[in-house]
mmCIF file of C-alpha atoms (C1' of nucleotides) and ligand atoms in Angstrom:
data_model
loop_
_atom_site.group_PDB
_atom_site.id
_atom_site.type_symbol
_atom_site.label_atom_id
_atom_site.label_comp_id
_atom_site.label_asym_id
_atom_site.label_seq_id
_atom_site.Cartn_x
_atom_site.Cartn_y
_atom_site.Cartn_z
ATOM 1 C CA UNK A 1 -30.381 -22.878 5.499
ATOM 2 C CA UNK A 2 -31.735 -21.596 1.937
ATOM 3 C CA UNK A 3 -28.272 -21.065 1.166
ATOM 4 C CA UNK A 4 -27.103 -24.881 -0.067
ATOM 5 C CA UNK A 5 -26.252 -23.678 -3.243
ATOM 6 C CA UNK A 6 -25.161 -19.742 -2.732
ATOM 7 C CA UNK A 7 -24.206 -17.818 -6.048
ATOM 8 C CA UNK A 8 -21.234 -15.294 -5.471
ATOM 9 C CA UNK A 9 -23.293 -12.097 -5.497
ATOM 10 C CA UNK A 10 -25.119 -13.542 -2.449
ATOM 11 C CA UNK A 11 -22.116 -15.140 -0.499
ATOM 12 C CA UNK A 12 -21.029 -11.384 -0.955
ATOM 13 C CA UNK A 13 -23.963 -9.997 1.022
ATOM 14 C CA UNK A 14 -23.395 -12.318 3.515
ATOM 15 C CA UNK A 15 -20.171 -11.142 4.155
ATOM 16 C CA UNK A 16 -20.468 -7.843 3.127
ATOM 17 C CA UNK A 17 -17.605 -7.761 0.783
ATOM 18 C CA UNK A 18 -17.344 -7.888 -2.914
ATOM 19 C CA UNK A 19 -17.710 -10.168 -5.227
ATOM 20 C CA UNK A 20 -14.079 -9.719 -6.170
ATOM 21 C CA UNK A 21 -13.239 -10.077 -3.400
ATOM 22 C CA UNK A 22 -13.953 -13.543 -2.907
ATOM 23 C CA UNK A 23 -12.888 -14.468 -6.019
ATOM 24 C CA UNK A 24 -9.258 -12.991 -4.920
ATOM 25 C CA UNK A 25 -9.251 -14.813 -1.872
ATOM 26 C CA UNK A 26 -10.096 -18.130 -4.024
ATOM 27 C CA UNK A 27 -7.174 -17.454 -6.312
ATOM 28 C CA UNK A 28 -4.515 -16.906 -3.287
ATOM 29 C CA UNK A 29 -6.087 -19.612 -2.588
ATOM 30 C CA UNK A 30 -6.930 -18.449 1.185
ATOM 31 C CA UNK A 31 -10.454 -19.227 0.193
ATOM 32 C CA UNK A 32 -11.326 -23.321 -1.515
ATOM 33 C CA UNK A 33 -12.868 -23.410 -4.784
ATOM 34 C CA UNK A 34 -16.175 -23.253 -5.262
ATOM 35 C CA UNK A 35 -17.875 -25.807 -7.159
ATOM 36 C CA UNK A 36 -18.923 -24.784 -10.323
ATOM 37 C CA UNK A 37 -22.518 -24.973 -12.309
ATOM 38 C CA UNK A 38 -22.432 -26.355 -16.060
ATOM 39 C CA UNK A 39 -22.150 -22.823 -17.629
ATOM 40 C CA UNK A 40 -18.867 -22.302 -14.714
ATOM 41 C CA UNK A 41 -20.591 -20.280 -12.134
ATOM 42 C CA UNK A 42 -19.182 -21.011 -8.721
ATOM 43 C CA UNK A 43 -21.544 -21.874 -6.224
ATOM 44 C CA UNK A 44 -21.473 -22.208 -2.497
ATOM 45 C CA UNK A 45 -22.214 -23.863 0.713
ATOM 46 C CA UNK A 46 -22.434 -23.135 4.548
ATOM 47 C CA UNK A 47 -18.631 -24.278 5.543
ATOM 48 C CA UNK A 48 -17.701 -21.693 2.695
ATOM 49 C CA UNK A 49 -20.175 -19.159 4.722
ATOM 50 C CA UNK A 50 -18.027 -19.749 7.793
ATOM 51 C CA UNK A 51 -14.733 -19.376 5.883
ATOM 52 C CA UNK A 52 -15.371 -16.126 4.464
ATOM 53 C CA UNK A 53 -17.053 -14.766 7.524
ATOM 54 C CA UNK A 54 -13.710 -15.808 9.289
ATOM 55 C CA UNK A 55 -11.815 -14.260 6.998
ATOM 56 C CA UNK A 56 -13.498 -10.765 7.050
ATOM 57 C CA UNK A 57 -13.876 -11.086 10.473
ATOM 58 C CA UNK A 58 -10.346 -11.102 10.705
ATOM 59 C CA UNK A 59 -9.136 -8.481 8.538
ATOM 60 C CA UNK A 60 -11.746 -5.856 10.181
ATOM 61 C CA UNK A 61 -9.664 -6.893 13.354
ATOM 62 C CA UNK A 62 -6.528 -5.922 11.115
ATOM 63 C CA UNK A 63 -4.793 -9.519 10.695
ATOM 64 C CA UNK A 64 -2.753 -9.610 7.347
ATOM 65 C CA UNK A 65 -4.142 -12.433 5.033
ATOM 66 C CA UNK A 66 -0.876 -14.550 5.763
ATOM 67 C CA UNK A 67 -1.997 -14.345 9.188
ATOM 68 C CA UNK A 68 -5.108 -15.373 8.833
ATOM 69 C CA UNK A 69 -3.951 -18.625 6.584
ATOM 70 C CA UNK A 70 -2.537 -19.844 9.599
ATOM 71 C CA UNK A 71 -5.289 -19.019 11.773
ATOM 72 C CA UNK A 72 -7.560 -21.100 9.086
ATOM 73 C CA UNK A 73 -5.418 -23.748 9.273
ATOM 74 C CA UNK A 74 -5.164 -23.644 12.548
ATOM 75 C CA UNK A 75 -8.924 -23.328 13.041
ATOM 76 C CA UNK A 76 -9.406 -26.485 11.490
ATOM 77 C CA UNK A 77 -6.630 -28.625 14.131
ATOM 78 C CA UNK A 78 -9.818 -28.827 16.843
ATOM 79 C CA UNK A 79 -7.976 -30.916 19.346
ATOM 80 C CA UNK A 80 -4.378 -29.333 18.726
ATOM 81 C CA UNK A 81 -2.762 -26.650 21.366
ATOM 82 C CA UNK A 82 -3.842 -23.179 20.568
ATOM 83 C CA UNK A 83 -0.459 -21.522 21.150
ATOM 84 C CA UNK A 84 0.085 -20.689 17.939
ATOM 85 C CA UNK A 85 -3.147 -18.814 17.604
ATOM 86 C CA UNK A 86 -2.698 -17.299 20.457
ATOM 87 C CA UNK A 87 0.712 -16.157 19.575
ATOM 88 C CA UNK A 88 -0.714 -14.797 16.247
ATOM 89 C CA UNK A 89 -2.971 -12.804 18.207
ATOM 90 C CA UNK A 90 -0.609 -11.792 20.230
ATOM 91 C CA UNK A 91 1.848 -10.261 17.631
ATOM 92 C CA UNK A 92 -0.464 -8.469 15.833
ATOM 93 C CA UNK A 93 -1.837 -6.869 19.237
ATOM 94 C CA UNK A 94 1.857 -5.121 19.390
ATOM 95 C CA UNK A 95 1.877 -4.001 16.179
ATOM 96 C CA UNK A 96 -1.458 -2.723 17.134
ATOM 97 C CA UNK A 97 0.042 -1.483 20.250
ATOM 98 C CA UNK A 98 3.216 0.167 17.797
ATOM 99 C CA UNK A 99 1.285 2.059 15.635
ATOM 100 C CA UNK A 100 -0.914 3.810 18.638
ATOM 101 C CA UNK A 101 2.322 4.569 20.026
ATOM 102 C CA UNK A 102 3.296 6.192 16.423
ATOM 103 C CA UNK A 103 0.092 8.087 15.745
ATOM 104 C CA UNK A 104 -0.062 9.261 19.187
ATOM 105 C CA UNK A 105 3.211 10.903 18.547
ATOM 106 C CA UNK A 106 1.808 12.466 15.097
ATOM 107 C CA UNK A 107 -1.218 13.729 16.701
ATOM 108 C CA UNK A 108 1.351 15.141 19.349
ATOM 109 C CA UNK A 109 3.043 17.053 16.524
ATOM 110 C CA UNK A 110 0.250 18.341 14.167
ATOM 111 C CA UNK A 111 -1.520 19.540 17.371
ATOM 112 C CA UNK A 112 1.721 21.559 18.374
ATOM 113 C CA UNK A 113 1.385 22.702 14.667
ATOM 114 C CA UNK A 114 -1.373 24.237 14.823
ATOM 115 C CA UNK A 115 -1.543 25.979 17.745
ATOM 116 C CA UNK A 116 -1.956 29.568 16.058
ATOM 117 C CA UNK A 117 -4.849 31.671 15.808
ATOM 118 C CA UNK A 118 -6.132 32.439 12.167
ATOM 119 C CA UNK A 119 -5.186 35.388 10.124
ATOM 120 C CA UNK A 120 -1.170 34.583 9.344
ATOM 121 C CA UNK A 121 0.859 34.786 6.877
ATOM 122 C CA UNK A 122 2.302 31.459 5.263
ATOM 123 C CA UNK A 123 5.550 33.379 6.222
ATOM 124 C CA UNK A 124 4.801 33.085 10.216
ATOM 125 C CA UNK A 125 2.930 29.416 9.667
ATOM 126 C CA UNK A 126 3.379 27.339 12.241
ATOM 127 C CA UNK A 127 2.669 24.488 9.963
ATOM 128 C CA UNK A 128 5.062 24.922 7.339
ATOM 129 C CA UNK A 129 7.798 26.247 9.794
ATOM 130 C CA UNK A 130 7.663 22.679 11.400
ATOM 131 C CA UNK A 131 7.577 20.648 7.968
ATOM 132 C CA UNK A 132 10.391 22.661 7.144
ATOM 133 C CA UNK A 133 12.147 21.991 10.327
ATOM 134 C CA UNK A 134 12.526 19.412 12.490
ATOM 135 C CA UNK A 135 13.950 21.166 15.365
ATOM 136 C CA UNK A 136 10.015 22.551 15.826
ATOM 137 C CA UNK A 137 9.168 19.078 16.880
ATOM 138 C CA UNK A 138 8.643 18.361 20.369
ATOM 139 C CA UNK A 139 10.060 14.432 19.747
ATOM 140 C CA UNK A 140 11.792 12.484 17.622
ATOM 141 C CA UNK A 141 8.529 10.294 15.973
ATOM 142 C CA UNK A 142 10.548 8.610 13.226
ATOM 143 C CA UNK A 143 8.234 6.211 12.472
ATOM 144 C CA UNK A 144 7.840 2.617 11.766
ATOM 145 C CA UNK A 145 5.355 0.585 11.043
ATOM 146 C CA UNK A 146 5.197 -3.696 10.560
ATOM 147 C CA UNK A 147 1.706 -5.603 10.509
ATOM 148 C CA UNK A 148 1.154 -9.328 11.901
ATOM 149 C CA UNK B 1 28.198 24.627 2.069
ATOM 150 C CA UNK B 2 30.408 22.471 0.014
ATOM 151 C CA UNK B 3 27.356 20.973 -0.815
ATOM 152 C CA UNK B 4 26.901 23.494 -4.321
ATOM 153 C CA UNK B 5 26.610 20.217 -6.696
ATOM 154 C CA UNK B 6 25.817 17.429 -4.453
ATOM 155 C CA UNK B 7 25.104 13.768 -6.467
ATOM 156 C CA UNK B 8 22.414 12.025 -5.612
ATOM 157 C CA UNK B 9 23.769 9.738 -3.239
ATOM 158 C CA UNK B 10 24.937 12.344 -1.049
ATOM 159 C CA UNK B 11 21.632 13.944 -1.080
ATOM 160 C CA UNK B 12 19.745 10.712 -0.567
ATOM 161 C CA UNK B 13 22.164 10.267 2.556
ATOM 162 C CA UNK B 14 21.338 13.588 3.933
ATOM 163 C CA UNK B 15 17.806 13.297 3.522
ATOM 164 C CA UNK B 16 17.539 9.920 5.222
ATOM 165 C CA UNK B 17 15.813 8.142 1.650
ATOM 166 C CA UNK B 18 16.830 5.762 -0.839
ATOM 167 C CA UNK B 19 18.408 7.159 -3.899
ATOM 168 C CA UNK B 20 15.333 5.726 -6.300
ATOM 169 C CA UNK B 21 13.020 7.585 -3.658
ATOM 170 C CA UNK B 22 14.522 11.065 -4.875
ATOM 171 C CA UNK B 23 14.375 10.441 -8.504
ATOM 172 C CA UNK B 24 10.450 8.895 -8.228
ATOM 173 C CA UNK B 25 9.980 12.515 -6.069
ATOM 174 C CA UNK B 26 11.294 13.763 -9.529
ATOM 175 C CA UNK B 27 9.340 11.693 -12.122
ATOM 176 C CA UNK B 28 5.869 12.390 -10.122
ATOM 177 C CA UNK B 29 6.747 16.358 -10.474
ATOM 178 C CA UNK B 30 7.223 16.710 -6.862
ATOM 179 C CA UNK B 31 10.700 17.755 -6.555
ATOM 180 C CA UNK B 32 11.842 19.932 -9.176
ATOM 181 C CA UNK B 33 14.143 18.042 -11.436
ATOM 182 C CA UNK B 34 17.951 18.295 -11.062
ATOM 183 C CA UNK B 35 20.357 20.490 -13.127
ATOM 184 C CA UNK B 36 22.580 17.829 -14.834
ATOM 185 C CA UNK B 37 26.259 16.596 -15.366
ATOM 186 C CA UNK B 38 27.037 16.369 -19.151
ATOM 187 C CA UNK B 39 27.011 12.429 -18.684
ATOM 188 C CA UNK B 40 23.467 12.441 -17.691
ATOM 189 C CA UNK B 41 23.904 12.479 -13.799
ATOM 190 C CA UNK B 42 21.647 14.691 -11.598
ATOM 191 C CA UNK B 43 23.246 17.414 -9.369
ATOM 192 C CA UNK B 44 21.701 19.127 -6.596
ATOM 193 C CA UNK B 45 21.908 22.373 -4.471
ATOM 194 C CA UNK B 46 20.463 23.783 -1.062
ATOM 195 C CA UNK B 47 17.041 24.415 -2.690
ATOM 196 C CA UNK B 48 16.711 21.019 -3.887
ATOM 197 C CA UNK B 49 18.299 19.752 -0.266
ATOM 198 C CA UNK B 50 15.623 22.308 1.728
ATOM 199 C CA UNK B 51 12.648 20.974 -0.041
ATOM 200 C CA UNK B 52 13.928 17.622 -0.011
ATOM 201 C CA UNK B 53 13.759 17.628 3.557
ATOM 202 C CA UNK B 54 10.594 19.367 3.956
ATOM 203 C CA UNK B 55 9.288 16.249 1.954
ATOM 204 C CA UNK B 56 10.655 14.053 4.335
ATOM 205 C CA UNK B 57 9.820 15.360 7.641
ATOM 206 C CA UNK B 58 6.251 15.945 5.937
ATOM 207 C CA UNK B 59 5.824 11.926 5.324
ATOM 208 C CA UNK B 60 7.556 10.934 8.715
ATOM 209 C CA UNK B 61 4.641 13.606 10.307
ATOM 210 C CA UNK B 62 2.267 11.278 8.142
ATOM 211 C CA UNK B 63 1.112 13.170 4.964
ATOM 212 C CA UNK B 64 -0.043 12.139 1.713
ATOM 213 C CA UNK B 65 2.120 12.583 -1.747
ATOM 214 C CA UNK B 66 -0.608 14.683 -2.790
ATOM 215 C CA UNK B 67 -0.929 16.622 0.756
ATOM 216 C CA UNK B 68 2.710 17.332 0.598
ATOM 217 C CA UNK B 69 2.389 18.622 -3.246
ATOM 218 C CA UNK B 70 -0.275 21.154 -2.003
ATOM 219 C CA UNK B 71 1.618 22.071 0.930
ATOM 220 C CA UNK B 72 5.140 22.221 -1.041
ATOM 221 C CA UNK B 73 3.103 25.085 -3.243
ATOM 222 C CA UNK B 74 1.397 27.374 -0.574
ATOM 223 C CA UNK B 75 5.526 27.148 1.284
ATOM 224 C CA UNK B 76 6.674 29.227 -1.654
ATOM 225 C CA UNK B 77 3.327 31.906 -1.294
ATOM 226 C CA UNK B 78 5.180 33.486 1.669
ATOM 227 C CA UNK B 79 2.852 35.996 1.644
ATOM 228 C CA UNK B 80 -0.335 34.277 1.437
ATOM 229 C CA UNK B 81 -2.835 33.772 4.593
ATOM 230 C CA UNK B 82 -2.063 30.469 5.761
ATOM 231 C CA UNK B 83 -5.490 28.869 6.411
ATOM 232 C CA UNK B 84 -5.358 26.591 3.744
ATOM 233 C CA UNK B 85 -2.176 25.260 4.985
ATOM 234 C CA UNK B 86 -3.489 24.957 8.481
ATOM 235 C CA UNK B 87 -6.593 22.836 6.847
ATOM 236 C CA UNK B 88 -4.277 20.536 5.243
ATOM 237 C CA UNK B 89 -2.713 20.194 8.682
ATOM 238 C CA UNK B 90 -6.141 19.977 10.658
ATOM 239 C CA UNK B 91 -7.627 17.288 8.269
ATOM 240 C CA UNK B 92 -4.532 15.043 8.649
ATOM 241 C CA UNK B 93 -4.580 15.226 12.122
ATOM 242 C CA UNK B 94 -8.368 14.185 11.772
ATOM 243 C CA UNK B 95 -7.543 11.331 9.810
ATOM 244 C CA UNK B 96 -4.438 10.357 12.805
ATOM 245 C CA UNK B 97 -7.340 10.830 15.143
ATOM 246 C CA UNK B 98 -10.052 8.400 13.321
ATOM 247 C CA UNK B 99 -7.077 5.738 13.010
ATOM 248 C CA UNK B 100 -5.884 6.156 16.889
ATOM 249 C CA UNK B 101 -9.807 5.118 17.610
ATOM 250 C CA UNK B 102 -10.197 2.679 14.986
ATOM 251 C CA UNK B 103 -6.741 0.874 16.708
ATOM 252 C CA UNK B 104 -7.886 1.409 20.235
ATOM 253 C CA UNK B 105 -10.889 -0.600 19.487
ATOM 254 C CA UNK B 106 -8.606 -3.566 17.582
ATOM 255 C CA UNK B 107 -6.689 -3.103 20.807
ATOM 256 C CA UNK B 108 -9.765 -3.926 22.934
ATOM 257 C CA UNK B 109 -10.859 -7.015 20.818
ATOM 258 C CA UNK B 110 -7.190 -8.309 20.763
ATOM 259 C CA UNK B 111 -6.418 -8.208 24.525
ATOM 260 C CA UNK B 112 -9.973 -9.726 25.150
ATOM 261 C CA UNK B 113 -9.353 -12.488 22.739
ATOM 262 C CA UNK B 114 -6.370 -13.018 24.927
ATOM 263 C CA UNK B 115 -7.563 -13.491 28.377
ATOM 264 C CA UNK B 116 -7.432 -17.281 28.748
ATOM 265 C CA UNK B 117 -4.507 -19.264 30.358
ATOM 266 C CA UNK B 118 -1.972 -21.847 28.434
ATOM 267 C CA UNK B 119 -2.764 -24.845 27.897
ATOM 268 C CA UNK B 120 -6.102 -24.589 26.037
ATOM 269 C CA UNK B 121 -7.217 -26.867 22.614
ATOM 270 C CA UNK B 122 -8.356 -24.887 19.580
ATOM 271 C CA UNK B 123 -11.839 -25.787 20.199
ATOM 272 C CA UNK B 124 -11.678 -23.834 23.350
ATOM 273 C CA UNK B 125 -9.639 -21.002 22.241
ATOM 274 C CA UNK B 126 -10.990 -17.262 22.440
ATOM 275 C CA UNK B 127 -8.787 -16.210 19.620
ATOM 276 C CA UNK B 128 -10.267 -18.609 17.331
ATOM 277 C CA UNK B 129 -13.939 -18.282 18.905
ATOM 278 C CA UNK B 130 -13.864 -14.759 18.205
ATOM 279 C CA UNK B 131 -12.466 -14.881 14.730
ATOM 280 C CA UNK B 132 -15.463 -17.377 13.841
ATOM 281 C CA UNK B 133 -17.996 -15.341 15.358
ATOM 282 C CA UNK B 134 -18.291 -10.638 15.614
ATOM 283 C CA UNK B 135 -20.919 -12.008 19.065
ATOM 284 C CA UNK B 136 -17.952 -12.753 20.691
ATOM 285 C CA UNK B 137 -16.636 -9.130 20.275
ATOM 286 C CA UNK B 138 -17.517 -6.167 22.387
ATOM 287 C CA UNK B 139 -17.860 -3.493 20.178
ATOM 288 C CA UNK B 140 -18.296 -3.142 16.345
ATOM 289 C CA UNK B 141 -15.139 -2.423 15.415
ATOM 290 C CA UNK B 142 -15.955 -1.889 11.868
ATOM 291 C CA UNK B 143 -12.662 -0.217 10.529
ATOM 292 C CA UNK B 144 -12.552 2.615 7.703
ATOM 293 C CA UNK B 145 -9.003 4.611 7.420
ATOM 294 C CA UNK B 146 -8.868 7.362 5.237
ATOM 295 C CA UNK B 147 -5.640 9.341 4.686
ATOM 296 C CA UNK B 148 -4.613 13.079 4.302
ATOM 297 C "C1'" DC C 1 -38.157 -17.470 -25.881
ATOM 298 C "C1'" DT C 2 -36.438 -13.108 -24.592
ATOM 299 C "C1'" DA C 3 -34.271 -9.785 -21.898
ATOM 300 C "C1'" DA C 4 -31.922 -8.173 -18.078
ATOM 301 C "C1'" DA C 5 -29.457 -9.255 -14.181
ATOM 302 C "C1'" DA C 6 -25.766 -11.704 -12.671
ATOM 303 C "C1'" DC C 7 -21.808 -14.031 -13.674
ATOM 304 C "C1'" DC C 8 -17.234 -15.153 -16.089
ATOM 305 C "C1'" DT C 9 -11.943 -14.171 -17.178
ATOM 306 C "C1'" DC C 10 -8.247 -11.189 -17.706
ATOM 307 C "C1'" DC C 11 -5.895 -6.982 -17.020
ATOM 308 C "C1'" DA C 12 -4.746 -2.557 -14.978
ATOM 309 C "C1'" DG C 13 -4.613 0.636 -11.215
ATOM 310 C "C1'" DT C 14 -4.262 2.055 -6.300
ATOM 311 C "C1'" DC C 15 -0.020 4.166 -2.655
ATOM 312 C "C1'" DA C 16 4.673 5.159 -1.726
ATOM 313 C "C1'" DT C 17 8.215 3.257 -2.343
ATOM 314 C "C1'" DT C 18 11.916 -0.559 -3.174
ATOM 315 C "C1'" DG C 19 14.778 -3.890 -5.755
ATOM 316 C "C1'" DG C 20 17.031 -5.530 -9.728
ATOM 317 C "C1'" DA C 21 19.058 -6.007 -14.537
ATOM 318 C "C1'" DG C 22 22.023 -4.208 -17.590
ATOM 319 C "C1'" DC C 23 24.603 -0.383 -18.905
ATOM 320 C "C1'" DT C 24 27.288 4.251 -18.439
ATOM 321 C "C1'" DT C 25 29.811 7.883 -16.020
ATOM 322 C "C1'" DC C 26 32.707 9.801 -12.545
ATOM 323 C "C1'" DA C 27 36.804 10.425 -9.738
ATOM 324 C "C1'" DA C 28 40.959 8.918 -7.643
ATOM 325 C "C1'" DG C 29 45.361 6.756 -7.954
ATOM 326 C "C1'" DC C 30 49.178 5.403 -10.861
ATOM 327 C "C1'" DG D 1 46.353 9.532 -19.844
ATOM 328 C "C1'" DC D 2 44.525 5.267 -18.230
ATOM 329 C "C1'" DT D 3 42.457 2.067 -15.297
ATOM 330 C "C1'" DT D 4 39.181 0.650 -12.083
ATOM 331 C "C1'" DG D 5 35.737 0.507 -8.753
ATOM 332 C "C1'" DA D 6 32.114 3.220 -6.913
ATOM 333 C "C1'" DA D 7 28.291 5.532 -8.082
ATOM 334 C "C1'" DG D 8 24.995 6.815 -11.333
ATOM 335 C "C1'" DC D 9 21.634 5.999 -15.302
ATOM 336 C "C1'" DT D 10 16.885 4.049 -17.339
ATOM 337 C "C1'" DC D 11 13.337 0.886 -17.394
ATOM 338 C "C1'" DC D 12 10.609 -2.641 -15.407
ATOM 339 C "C1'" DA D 13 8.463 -5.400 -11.759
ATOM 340 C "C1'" DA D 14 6.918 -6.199 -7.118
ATOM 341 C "C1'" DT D 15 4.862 -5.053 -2.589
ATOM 342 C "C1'" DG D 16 -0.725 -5.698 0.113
ATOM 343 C "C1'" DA D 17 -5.193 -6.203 -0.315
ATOM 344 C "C1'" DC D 18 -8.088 -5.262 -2.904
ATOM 345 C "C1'" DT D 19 -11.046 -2.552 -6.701
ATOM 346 C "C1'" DG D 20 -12.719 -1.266 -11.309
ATOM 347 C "C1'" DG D 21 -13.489 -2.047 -16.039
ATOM 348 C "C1'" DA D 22 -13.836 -4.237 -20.714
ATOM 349 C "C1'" DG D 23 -15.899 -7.522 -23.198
ATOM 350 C "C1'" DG D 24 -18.258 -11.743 -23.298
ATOM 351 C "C1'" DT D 25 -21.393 -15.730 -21.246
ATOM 352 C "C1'" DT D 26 -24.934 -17.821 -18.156
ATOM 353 C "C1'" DT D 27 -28.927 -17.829 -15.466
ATOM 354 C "C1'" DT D 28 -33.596 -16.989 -14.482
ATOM 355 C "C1'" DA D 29 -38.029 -14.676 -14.308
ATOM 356 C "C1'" DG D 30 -41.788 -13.507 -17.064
HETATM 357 ZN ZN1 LIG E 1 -0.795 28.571 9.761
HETATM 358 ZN ZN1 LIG E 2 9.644 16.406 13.325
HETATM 359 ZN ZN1 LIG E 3 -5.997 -19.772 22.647
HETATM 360 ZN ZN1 LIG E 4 -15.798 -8.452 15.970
#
DNA sequence: CTAAAACCTCCAGTCATTGGAGCTTCAAGC
DNA sequence: GCTTGAAGCTCCAATGACTGGAGGTTTTAG
């Protein structure tokens, strides 16, 4: 509880993020100002701790930062229904679930690629045959990808 | 083959892209740039429509820009060995591989966030619990996506 | 009081496109 | 040959979520 009156470089730590960072979250204005020392340094307290460590928290867990602004907001409705988070959640797990589904059929492909021993010519490449031609493909794996 | 002078549009439509995608290929030197109509408008042939589509099907199978550049290159060495190719190939796939682990463990977090019933206040929701605090989580989860 | 570490603001760049403004050219029908 | 509408042109800005740098100021330990 040292930490009444954090500077940046030290909230930063904390969250293991940069200092940037924070201060683009405080201009998007997904983060509250700071309060600011005479000579305009910002300076922080816990509930700012919490805030950040939500935030980061949530984008390692791949939530888009409009995402999380509801979540935040959200966060702070103690007593409301938690639906809405919940349903937040539960969008971003499909587009979780989406991209899997994508990569799994690019790993499909670049496996089926490269099954050939070493020693060709480009000529007789599997690889570039395939780029080159679609037809190699074992699927269609037209991709598309949205975030939460 | 009545395709000796294709516009733009027609190519863009037979590539699957956006017209401004073909002529950004062309400003970042990855497509060779187009023969041209005296009034200034581009005009393409099977070459440009080949490695057009090799582009294409390259970045739907999940390649970099700069991937595809070295990959465009060693297509034209017909005679060379093709290990470099097949490097290019086996590092992206690496990279698919990495991401497909990295989203099975947001996958994880996401569905265990979600097992609770309807009905629930924020105070008592998992999704928000979680958010707030990694302890919550079952595995670290600490993301890092690098591309081809 | 000095010096260096930390901080400040503002701007540009990343990646692979996409969209738009404002203008010119092409091609088909009359 | 002329009109007209579709299609093309260049240049610039925006996307998401940061990150890096220039150039200057503040803090703090010694
Ligand atoms: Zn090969
Ligand atoms: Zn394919
Ligand atoms: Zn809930
Ligand atoms: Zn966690």
């Amino acid at each position: 509880m040292a930490d009444v009156s954090m500077p940046i470089g030290v909230l930063a730590r904390s969250a293991g993020c940069k200092i940037q960072t924070i201060r683009y979250y405080e201009g998007i204005g997904l983060l509250p100002a700071a309060r600011r020392t005479a000579g305009s340094q910002r300076r922080y307290g816990e509930t700012h701790r919490q805030k950040l460590a939500f935030i980061r928290h949530a984008r390692e867990l791949g939530f888009s930062l409009p995402a999380i602004r509801e979540l935040l907001a959200l966060a702070d409705q103690r007593e409301s229904d938690c639906a809405e988070a919940d349903r937040i959640a539960r969008r971003h797990l499909e587009s979780v679930n989406r991209r899997i589904a994508m990569l799994d059929g690019l790993r499909t492909e670049l496996e089926l690629m490269l099954t050939h021993g070493q020693g060709n010519r480009i000529r007789d490449c599997r690889v570039i045959a395939t780029l080159a031609d679609h037809r190699l493909c074992s699927q269609s794996h037209h991709a598309e990808a949205t975030d939460s």
